[in-house]
mmCIF file of C-alpha atoms in Angstrom:
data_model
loop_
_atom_site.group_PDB
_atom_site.id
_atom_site.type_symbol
_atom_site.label_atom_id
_atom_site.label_comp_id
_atom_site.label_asym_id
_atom_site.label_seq_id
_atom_site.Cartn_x
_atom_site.Cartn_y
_atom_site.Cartn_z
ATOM 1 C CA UNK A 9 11.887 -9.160 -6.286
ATOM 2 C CA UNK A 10 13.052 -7.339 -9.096
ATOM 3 C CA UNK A 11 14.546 -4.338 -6.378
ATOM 4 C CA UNK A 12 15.916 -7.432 -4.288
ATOM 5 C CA UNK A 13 17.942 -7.678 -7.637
ATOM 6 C CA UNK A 14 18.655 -4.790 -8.596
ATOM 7 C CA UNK A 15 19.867 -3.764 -5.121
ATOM 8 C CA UNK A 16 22.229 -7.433 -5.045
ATOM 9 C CA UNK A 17 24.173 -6.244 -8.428
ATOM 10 C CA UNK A 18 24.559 -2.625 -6.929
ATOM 11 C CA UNK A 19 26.314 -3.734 -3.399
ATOM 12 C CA UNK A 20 28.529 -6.539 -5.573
ATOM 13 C CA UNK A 21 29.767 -4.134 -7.951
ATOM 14 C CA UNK A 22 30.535 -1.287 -4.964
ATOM 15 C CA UNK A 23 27.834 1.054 -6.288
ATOM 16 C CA UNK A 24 26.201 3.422 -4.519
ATOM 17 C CA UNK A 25 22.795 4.318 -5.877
ATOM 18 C CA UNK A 26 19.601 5.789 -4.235
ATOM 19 C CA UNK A 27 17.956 2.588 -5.041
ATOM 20 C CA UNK A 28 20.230 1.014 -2.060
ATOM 21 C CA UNK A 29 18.515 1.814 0.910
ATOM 22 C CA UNK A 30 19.194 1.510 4.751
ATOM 23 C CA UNK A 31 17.312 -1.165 6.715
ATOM 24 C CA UNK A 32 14.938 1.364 8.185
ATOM 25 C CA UNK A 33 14.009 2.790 4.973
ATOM 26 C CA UNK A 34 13.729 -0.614 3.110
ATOM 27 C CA UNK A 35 11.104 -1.895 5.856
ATOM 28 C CA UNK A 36 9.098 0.985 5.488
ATOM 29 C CA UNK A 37 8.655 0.608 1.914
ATOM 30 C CA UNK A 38 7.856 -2.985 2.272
ATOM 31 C CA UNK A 39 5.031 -2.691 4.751
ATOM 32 C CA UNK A 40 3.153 0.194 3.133
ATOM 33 C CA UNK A 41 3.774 -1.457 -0.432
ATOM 34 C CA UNK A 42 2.261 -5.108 0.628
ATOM 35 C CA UNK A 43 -0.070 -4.619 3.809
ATOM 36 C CA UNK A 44 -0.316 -0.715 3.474
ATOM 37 C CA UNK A 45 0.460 -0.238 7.295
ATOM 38 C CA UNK A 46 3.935 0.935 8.619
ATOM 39 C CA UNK A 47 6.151 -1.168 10.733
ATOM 40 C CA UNK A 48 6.198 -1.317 14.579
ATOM 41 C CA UNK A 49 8.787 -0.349 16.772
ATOM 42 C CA UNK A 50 9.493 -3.859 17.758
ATOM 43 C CA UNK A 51 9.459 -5.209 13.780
ATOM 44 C CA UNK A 52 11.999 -2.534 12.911
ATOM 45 C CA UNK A 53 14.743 -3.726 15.931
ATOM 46 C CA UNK A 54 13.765 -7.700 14.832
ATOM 47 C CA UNK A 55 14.998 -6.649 10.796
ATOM 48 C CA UNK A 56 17.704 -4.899 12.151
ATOM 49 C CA UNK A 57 18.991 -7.342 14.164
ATOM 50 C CA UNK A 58 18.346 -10.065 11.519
ATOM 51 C CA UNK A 59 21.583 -11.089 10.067
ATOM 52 C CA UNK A 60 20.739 -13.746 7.651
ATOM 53 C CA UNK A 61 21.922 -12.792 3.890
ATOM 54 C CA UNK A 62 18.820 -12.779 2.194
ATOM 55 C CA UNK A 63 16.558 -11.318 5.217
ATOM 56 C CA UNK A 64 15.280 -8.602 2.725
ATOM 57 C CA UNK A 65 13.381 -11.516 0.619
ATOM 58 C CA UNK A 66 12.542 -13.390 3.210
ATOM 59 C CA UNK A 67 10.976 -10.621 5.213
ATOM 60 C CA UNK A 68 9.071 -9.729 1.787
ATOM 61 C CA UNK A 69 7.728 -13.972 1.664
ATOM 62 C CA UNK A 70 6.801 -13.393 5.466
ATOM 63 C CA UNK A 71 4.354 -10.324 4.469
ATOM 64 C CA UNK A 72 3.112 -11.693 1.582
ATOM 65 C CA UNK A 73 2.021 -14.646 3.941
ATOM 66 C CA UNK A 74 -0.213 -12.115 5.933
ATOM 67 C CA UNK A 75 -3.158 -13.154 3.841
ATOM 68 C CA UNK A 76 -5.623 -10.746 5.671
ATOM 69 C CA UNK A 77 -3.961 -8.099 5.697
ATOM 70 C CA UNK A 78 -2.222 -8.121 1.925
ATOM 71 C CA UNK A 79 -6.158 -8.657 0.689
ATOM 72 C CA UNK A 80 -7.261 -5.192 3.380
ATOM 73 C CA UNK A 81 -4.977 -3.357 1.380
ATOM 74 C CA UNK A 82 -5.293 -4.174 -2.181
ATOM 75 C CA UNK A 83 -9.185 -4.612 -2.326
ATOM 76 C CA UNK A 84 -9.340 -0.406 -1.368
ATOM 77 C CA UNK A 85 -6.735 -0.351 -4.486
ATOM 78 C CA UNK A 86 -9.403 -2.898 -6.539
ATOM 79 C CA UNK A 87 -12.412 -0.815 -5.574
ATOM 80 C CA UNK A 88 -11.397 2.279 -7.078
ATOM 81 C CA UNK A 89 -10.707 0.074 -9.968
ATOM 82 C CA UNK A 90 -14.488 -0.870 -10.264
ATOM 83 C CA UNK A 91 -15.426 2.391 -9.073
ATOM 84 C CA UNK A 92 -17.034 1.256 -5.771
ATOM 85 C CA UNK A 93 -16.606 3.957 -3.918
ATOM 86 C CA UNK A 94 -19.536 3.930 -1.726
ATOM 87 C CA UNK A 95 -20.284 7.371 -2.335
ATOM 88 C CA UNK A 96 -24.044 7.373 -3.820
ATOM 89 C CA UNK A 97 -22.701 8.567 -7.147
ATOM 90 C CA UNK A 98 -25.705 7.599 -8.736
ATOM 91 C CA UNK A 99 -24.463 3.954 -9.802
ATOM 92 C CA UNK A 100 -26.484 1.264 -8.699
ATOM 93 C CA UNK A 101 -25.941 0.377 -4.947
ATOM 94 C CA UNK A 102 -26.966 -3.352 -4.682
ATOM 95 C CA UNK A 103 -24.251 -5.628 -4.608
ATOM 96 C CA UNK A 104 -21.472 -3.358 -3.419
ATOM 97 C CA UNK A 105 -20.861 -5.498 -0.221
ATOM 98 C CA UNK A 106 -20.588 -8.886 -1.976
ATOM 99 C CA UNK A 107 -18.430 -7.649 -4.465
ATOM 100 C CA UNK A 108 -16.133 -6.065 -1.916
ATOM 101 C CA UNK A 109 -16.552 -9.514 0.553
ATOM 102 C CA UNK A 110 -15.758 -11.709 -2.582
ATOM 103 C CA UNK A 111 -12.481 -9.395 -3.722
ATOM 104 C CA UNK A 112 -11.274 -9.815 -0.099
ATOM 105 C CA UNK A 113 -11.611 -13.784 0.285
ATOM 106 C CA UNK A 114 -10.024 -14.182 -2.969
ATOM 107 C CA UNK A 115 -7.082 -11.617 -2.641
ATOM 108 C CA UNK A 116 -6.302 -13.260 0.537
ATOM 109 C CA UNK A 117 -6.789 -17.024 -0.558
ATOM 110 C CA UNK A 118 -4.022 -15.846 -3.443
ATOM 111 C CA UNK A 119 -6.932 -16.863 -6.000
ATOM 112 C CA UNK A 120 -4.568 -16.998 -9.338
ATOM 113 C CA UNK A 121 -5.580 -13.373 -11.579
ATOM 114 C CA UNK A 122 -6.443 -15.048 -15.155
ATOM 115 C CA UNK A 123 -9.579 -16.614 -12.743
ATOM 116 C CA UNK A 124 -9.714 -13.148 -10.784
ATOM 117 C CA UNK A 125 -10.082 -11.844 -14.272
ATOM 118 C CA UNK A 126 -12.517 -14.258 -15.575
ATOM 119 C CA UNK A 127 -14.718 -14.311 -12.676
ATOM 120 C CA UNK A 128 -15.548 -10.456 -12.791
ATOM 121 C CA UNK A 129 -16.476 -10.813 -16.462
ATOM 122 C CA UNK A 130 -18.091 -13.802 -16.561
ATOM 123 C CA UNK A 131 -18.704 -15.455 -13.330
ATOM 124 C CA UNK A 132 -22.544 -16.530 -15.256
ATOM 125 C CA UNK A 133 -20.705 -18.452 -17.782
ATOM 126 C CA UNK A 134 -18.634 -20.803 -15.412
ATOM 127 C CA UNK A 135 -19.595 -24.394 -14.735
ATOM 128 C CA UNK A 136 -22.071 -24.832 -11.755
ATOM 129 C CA UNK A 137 -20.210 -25.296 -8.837
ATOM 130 C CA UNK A 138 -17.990 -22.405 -9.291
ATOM 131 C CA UNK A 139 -20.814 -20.350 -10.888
ATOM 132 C CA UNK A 140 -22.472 -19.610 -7.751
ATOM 133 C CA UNK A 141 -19.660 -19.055 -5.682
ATOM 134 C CA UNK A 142 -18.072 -16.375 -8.117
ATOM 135 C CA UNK A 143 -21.356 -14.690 -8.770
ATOM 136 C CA UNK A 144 -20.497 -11.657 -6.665
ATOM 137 C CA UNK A 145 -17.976 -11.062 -8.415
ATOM 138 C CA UNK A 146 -20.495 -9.475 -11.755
ATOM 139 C CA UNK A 147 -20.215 -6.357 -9.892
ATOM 140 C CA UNK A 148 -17.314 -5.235 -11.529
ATOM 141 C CA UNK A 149 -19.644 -4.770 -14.216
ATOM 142 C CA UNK A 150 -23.026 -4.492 -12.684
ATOM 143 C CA UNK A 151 -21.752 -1.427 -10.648
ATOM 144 C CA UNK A 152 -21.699 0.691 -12.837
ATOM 145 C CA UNK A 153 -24.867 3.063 -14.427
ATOM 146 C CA UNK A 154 -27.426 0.972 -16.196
ATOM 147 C CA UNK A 155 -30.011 3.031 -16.230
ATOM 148 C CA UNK A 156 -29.060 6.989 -17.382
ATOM 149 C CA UNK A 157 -31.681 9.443 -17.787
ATOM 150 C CA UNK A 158 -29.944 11.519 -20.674
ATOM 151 C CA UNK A 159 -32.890 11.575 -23.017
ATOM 152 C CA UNK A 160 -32.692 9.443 -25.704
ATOM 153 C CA UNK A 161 -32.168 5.225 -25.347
ATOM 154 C CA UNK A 162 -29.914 4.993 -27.636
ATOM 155 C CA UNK A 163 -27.405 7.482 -25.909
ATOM 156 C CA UNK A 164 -28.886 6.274 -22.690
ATOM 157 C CA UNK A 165 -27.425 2.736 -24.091
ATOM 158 C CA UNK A 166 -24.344 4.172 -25.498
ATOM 159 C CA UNK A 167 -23.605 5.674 -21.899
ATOM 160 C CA UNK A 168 -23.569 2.610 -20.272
ATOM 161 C CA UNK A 169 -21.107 0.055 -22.798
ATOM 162 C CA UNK A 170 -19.119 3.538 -22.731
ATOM 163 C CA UNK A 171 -18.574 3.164 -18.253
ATOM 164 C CA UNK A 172 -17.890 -0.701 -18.864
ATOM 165 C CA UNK A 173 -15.399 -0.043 -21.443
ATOM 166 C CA UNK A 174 -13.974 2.551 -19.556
ATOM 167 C CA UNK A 175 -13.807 0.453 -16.401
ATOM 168 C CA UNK A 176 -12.111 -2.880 -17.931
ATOM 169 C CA UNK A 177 -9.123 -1.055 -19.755
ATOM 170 C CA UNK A 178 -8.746 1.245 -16.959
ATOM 171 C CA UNK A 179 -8.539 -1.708 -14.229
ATOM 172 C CA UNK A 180 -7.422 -4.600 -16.035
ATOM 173 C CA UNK A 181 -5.080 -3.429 -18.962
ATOM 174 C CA UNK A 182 -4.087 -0.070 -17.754
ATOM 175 C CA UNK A 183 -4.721 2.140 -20.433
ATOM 176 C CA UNK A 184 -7.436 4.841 -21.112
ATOM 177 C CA UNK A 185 -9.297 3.469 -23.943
ATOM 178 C CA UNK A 186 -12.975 5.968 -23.130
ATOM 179 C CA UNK A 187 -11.391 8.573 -24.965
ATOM 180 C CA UNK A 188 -11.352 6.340 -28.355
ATOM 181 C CA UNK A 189 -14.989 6.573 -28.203
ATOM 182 C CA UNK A 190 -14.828 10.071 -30.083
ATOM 183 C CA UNK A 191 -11.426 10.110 -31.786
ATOM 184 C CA UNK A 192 -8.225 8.192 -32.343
ATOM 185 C CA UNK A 193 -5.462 8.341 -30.041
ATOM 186 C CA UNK A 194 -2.458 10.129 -31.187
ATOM 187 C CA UNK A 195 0.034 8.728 -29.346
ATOM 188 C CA UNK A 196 -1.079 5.072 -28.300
ATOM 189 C CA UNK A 197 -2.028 2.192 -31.204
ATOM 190 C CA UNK A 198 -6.068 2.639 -29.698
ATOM 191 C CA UNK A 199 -8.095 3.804 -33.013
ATOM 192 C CA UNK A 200 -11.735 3.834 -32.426
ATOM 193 C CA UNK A 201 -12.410 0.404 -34.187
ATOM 194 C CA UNK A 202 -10.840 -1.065 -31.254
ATOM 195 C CA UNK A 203 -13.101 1.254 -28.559
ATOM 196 C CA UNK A 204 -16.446 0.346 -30.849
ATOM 197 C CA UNK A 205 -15.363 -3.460 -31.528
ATOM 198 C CA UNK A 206 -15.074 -3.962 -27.321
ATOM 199 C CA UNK A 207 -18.169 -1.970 -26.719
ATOM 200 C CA UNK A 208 -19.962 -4.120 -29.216
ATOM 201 C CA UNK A 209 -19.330 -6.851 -26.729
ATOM 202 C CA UNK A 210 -21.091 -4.888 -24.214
ATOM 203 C CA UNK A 211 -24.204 -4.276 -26.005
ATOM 204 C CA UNK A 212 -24.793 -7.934 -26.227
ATOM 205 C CA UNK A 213 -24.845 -7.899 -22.301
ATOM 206 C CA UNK A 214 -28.033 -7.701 -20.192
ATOM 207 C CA UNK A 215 -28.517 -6.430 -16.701
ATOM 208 C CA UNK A 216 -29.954 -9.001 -14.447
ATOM 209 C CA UNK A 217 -29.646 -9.571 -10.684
ATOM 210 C CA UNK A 218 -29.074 -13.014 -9.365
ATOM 211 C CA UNK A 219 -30.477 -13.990 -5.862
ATOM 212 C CA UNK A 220 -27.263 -15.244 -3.945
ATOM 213 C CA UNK A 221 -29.320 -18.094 -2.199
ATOM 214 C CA UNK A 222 -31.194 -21.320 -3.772
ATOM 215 C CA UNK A 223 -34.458 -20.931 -5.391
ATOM 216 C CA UNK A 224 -36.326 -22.427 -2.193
ATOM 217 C CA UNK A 225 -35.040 -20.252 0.201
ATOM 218 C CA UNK A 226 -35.636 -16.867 -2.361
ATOM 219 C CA UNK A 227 -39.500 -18.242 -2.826
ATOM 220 C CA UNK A 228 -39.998 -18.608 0.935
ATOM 221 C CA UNK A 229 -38.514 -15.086 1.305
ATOM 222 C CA UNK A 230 -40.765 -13.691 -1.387
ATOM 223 C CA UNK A 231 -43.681 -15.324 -0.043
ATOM 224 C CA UNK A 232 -43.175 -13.664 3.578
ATOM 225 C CA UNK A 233 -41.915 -10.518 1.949
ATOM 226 C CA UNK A 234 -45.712 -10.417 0.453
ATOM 227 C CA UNK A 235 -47.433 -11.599 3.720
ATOM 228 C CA UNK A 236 -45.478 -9.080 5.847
ATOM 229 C CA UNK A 237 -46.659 -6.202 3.221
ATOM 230 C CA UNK A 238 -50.181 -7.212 3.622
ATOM 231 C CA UNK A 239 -50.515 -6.802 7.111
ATOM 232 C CA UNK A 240 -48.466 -3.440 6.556
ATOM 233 C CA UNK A 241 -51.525 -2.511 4.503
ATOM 234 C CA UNK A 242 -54.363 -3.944 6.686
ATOM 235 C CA UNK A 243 -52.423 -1.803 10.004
ATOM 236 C CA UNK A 244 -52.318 0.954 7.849
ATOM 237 C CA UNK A 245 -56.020 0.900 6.858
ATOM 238 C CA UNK A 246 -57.022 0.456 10.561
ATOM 239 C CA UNK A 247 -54.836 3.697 11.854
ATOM 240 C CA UNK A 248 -55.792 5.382 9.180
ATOM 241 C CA UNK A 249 -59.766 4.578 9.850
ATOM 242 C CA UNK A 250 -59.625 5.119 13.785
ATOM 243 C CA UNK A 251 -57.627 8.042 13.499
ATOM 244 C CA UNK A 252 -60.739 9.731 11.690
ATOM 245 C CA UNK A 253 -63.139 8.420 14.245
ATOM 246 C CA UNK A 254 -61.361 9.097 17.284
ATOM 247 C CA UNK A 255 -60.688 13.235 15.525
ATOM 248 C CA UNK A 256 -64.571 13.092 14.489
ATOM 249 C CA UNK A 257 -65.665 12.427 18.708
ATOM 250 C CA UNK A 258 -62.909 14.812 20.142
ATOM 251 C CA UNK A 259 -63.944 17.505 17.671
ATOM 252 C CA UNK A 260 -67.643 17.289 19.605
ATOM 253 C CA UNK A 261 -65.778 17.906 22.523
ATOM 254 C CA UNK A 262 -64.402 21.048 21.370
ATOM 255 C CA UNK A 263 -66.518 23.158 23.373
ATOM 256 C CA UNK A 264 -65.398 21.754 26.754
ATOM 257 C CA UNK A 265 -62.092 21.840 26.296
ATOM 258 C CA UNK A 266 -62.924 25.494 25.333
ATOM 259 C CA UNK A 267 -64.929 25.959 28.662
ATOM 260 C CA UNK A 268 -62.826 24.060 30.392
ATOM 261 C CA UNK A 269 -59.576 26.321 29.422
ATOM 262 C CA UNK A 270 -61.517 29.821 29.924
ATOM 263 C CA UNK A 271 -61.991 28.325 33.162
ATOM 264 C CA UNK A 272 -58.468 27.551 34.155
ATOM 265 C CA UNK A 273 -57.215 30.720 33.340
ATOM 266 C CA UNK A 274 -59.738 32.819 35.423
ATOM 267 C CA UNK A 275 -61.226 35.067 32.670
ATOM 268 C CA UNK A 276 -65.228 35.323 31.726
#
């Protein structure tokens, strides 16, 4: 919108300016800012040929209508945010999906971003009926390392506030507070009070995963999970048992299979 104006004050006052593009170009930009994917053939002709006024905006409202594919584009844009990159760095690898699943449904049901926000950082603190449903969305956090093996806890600890600090002024505010963890910054207002005062906040946080589906259905799954183990165990037990039998009688055997191959190849 703020191009739309920009580019309005430059063709009233006659001035040419690279910022005043041709139709072609302007689509272009349009499709690969808000859905990521270029125009087709067939959508370039229909802008060109559009000769309403204001087709620019309106072409913008019409993408920004294309729920699915606006959310597509920005959640790969929010996952490097949260650093779910899928990649096995190391970071714990539960949850990715649901995280990623909940990002898309609310990108593309235009959920408003001070509840984006909230959600992420404390979907366990909401009231019931939205508590469950934005639960996923603790893997902004959750993501990350919990568990370093650096030698000592308390660095082990330190490690882990440091990634979530790192992570929420990175994605959310835009700035590059990790640094402050060691020094001052020189050129932004971001002393390390600030960096120690947020990770404080972190150290009063626990790691805990929530089962996604009522308490019933999680027992009933537990219980079956244990069943299904147990006859695991008793199979293994049995192969394990009649495999040693059945090598103990063939081994008794072992001298006609040895007569038997002498035999079969013609020699004494």
């Amino acid at each position: 919108p703020v191009n739309l104006l920009v580019n309005d004050y430059f063709k009233k006052h006659n001035i040419s300016w690279p910022g005043v593009v041709s139709d072609k170009v302007y689509l272009r930009r349009i499709y690969l800012d808000i859905i990521g994917i270029a125009p087709t053939p067939g959508e370039l002709a229909a802008f060109t040929q559009d000769t309403r006024p204001d087709k620019r905006g309106l072409w913008v409202r019409t993408l920004l209508n294309r729920h699915d594919d606006y959310a597509m584009h920005w959640l790969t844009f929010w996952n490097d945010a949260l650093r779910n990159d899928y990649s096995g760095t190391g970071y714990i690898t539960k949850g990715r999906y649901n995280i990623s699943d909940w990002l898309y449904k609310s990108l593309a049901a235009n959920k408003p971003y001070h509840q984006f926000v909230k959600a992420q950082l404390a979907a366990d603190l909401l009231d019931p009926p939205a508590r469950l449903r934005h639960l996923p969305a603790l893997g902004f956090l959750g993501l990350g390392p919990w568990y370093y093996d650096n030698g000592a806890v308390e660095i082990m600890r330190a490690d882990e506030r440091h990634d979530r600090v790192d992570a929420v002024t990175r994605g959310m505010l835009g700035l590059t507070v990790g640094c402050a963890r060691c020094h001052d910054h020189k050129y932004d207002p971001i002393p390390t009070k600030d960096y120690y005062s947020l990770a404080g906040v972190f150290l009063n946080t626990e790691y805990h995963e929530y089962p996604l589906a009522p308490k019933a259905i999680v027992e009933d799954h537990k219980a079956r999970e244990e069943a299904l183990n147990q006859k695991r165990e008793m199979l293994r037990e049995y192969t394990n048992t009649e495999g040693t039998q059945l090598a103990g009688t063939l081994a008794f055997q072992a001298a006609k299979y040895m007569q038997a191959g002498g035999e079969g190849t013609g020699e004494p």
